[in-house]
């Protein structure tokens, strides 16, 4: 059965700290891995990582895909209170067709204290 | 707990047909959501519900309807299917102890819909 596991489930840090969130997966036909930030309702898309793009960076956020270890990390440097959110990892599995199915992890709840 | 379950897993519709995507959660979550995921795009919120009897529009509600008669079920209705509604649909649920504060969303396995 395909699954995505995130760790830790929750994390509390202080402003300025650097955090690393983990996502590991067991998926039969891997296509891509996505990171989302969930603050209120709809999660906000952060990164998509594929075999041809295993490292992405945007400002203080960066993510790396390790296809050998079947995992990804999301790094946030110099954290701010606005980074407080639930971070979701999802893996797209290829079941044929132009679009795969997403399997979501349970999320990591990050709290950044002033 | 089965978590969030969705049926069907796959469906092909002809233009103009109607169908209902079913979503059920057994975690007693008060919040439920419907999203669509298009290739290369992030999730887009269609409708959401903060409790039985209460629903509200999300970012892309046109062409869809929902109802929430029970805590467990949140069906999504397509009345006149159009090719633009070809997508993968995800249902999710979460628990909110007080208004405006919600915990992790738990997602169903998705329904892949093709409209030809």
XYZ file of C-alpha atoms in Angstrom:
230
model
C 0.000 0.000 0.000
C 1.337 3.431 -0.946
C 2.037 5.670 2.021
C 3.685 8.944 3.012
C 5.061 9.513 6.507
C 6.055 12.894 7.884
C 8.110 13.648 10.958
C 8.026 15.163 13.408
C 4.271 15.533 13.848
C 4.764 18.799 15.666
C 7.612 21.156 16.366
C 8.041 24.301 18.437
C 10.956 26.650 17.729
C 11.924 30.262 18.357
C 12.241 32.969 15.769
C 15.559 32.797 13.973
C 15.934 29.038 14.362
C 16.439 26.736 11.394
C 14.081 23.784 11.055
C 14.107 20.626 8.971
C 10.921 18.742 8.216
C 11.028 15.185 6.949
C 8.913 13.225 4.516
C 9.445 9.591 3.581
C 7.391 7.583 1.143
C 6.658 4.130 -0.150
C 5.018 4.493 -3.513
C 4.918 1.978 -6.321
C 5.288 4.349 -9.251
C 6.739 7.616 -8.047
C 6.138 10.651 -10.202
C 6.718 13.699 -7.988
C 6.741 14.959 -4.415
C 4.963 18.129 -3.365
C 5.185 20.321 -0.290
C 2.266 22.451 0.881
C 1.836 25.019 3.646
C -1.530 24.904 5.368
C -2.486 27.958 7.392
C -6.196 28.343 7.124
C -8.294 26.540 4.553
C -6.681 25.466 1.321
C -3.051 24.414 1.542
C -0.657 26.666 -0.379
C 1.653 25.007 -2.865
C 5.368 25.399 -2.056
C 7.471 23.038 -4.158
C 7.265 20.179 -6.580
C 10.256 17.833 -6.807
C 10.738 15.285 -9.546
C 13.531 13.101 -10.811
C 14.660 15.953 -13.028
C 14.456 18.576 -10.310
C 15.578 17.252 -6.969
C 16.364 20.546 -5.260
C 14.246 23.664 -5.062
C 14.747 26.942 -3.212
C 12.571 29.950 -2.603
C 13.757 32.578 -0.186
C 14.261 31.004 3.219
C 12.642 27.732 2.173
C 14.405 24.932 0.383
C 13.672 21.315 -0.318
C 15.658 18.305 -1.460
C 14.462 14.996 -2.842
C 16.512 11.870 -2.133
C 15.209 9.233 -4.516
C 17.630 6.655 -3.189
C 16.373 7.064 0.380
C 12.782 7.667 -0.771
C 12.561 10.830 1.237
C 12.544 14.583 1.142
C 13.349 17.354 3.557
C 11.959 20.863 3.790
C 14.324 23.395 5.349
C 13.276 26.745 6.711
C 16.063 29.089 7.794
C 15.735 32.155 10.039
C 12.187 31.174 10.960
C 9.557 33.839 11.555
C 6.212 33.685 13.360
C 4.543 33.778 9.961
C 6.059 30.389 9.210
C 3.776 28.847 11.837
C 1.593 26.426 9.915
C 1.048 22.797 9.109
C 3.368 21.581 6.372
C 1.982 18.813 4.208
C 3.965 16.440 2.040
C 2.240 14.657 -0.818
C 3.582 12.150 -3.299
C 2.157 11.795 -6.773
C 1.968 8.183 -7.869
C 1.769 7.286 -11.532
C -1.246 5.116 -12.248
C -1.232 5.849 -15.948
C -2.637 8.871 -17.747
C -1.546 12.482 -17.657
C -1.960 12.920 -13.929
C -1.105 10.793 -10.975
C -2.888 10.339 -7.685
C -1.706 12.238 -4.622
C -1.023 10.475 -1.361
C -0.780 12.881 1.552
C 1.194 12.619 4.740
C -0.376 13.677 8.039
C 1.559 16.906 8.194
C 4.045 18.568 10.539
C 2.655 21.326 12.745
C 5.275 24.029 13.133
C 4.919 26.705 15.799
C 7.401 29.576 15.771
C 7.492 31.574 18.995
C 8.657 35.207 19.125
C -10.657 4.286 11.818
C -10.984 4.273 8.060
C -10.220 8.002 7.978
C -11.541 9.787 4.896
C -12.998 7.570 2.203
C -14.038 8.600 -1.281
C -16.012 6.819 -3.962
C -15.699 6.161 -6.803
C -11.928 5.989 -7.430
C -12.328 6.567 -11.156
C -15.156 7.760 -13.370
C -15.639 8.745 -16.971
C -18.567 11.026 -17.783
C -19.993 12.349 -21.002
C -20.548 16.091 -21.386
C -23.814 17.083 -19.739
C -24.081 14.072 -17.453
C -24.429 14.427 -13.701
C -22.808 12.582 -10.859
C -22.138 12.722 -7.147
C -18.730 12.166 -5.614
C -19.092 10.643 -2.186
C -16.948 11.512 0.830
C -17.213 10.058 4.309
C -15.069 10.513 7.408
C -15.268 8.593 10.662
C -13.116 10.856 12.823
C -15.956 13.100 13.995
C -14.295 16.069 12.327
C -16.458 19.167 12.055
C -14.695 20.682 9.034
C -14.805 19.073 5.613
C -13.441 20.243 2.254
C -13.521 19.476 -1.435
C -10.509 20.251 -3.640
C -9.579 19.685 -7.206
C -6.035 19.059 -8.362
C -5.166 19.802 -11.996
C -1.868 18.810 -13.629
C 0.968 21.072 -12.521
C -1.313 23.073 -10.239
C -1.805 23.180 -6.513
C -4.986 22.188 -4.805
C -7.926 24.475 -5.411
C -10.726 24.654 -2.868
C -14.192 24.068 -4.316
C -16.437 24.082 -1.239
C -16.036 23.587 2.442
C -18.227 22.987 5.468
C -17.679 23.931 9.096
C -20.393 21.614 10.374
C -23.580 19.781 9.508
C -25.989 22.051 7.702
C -23.354 24.707 6.923
C -21.499 24.979 3.621
C -19.585 27.751 1.902
C -17.908 28.411 -1.423
C -14.194 28.111 -1.961
C -12.062 29.411 -4.781
C -13.647 27.480 -7.680
C -17.285 26.595 -6.837
C -18.881 27.105 -10.265
C -20.384 23.927 -11.695
C -20.512 22.164 -8.335
C -22.889 21.802 -5.421
C -22.507 20.314 -1.970
C -24.608 19.401 1.017
C -23.761 18.449 4.587
C -26.703 16.768 6.229
C -24.545 14.750 8.636
C -21.155 15.216 10.290
C -19.772 12.202 8.438
C -20.799 12.834 4.841
C -19.979 15.623 2.420
C -21.018 14.718 -1.140
C -19.996 16.826 -4.136
C -22.469 17.085 -6.993
C -21.672 17.868 -10.627
C -24.884 18.751 -12.441
C -23.810 19.261 -16.065
C -20.341 17.823 -16.521
C -17.952 19.774 -18.737
C -14.461 18.860 -20.021
C -13.023 21.602 -17.790
C -14.080 19.517 -14.797
C -11.678 16.730 -15.727
C -9.476 16.570 -12.662
C -8.619 14.631 -9.549
C -10.920 15.492 -6.659
C -9.850 15.274 -3.054
C -12.016 15.362 0.005
C -10.472 16.306 3.329
C -11.568 16.770 6.899
C -10.171 18.428 9.989
C -11.088 19.243 13.555
C -11.575 22.796 14.706
C -12.051 23.275 18.458
C -12.897 26.942 18.035
C -13.839 29.070 15.060
C -10.886 30.026 12.894
C -8.508 27.441 14.367
C -8.167 24.138 12.587
C -5.819 21.200 12.854
C -4.239 19.055 10.140
C -6.432 18.200 7.211
C -6.783 14.500 6.525
C -7.167 13.708 2.866
C -9.058 10.961 1.116
C -7.476 8.907 -1.685
C -9.007 11.004 -4.450
C -11.456 10.473 -7.296
C -10.149 10.744 -10.831
C -12.830 12.165 -13.096
C -12.630 12.424 -16.870
C -15.290 14.264 -18.852
C -15.364 13.478 -22.570
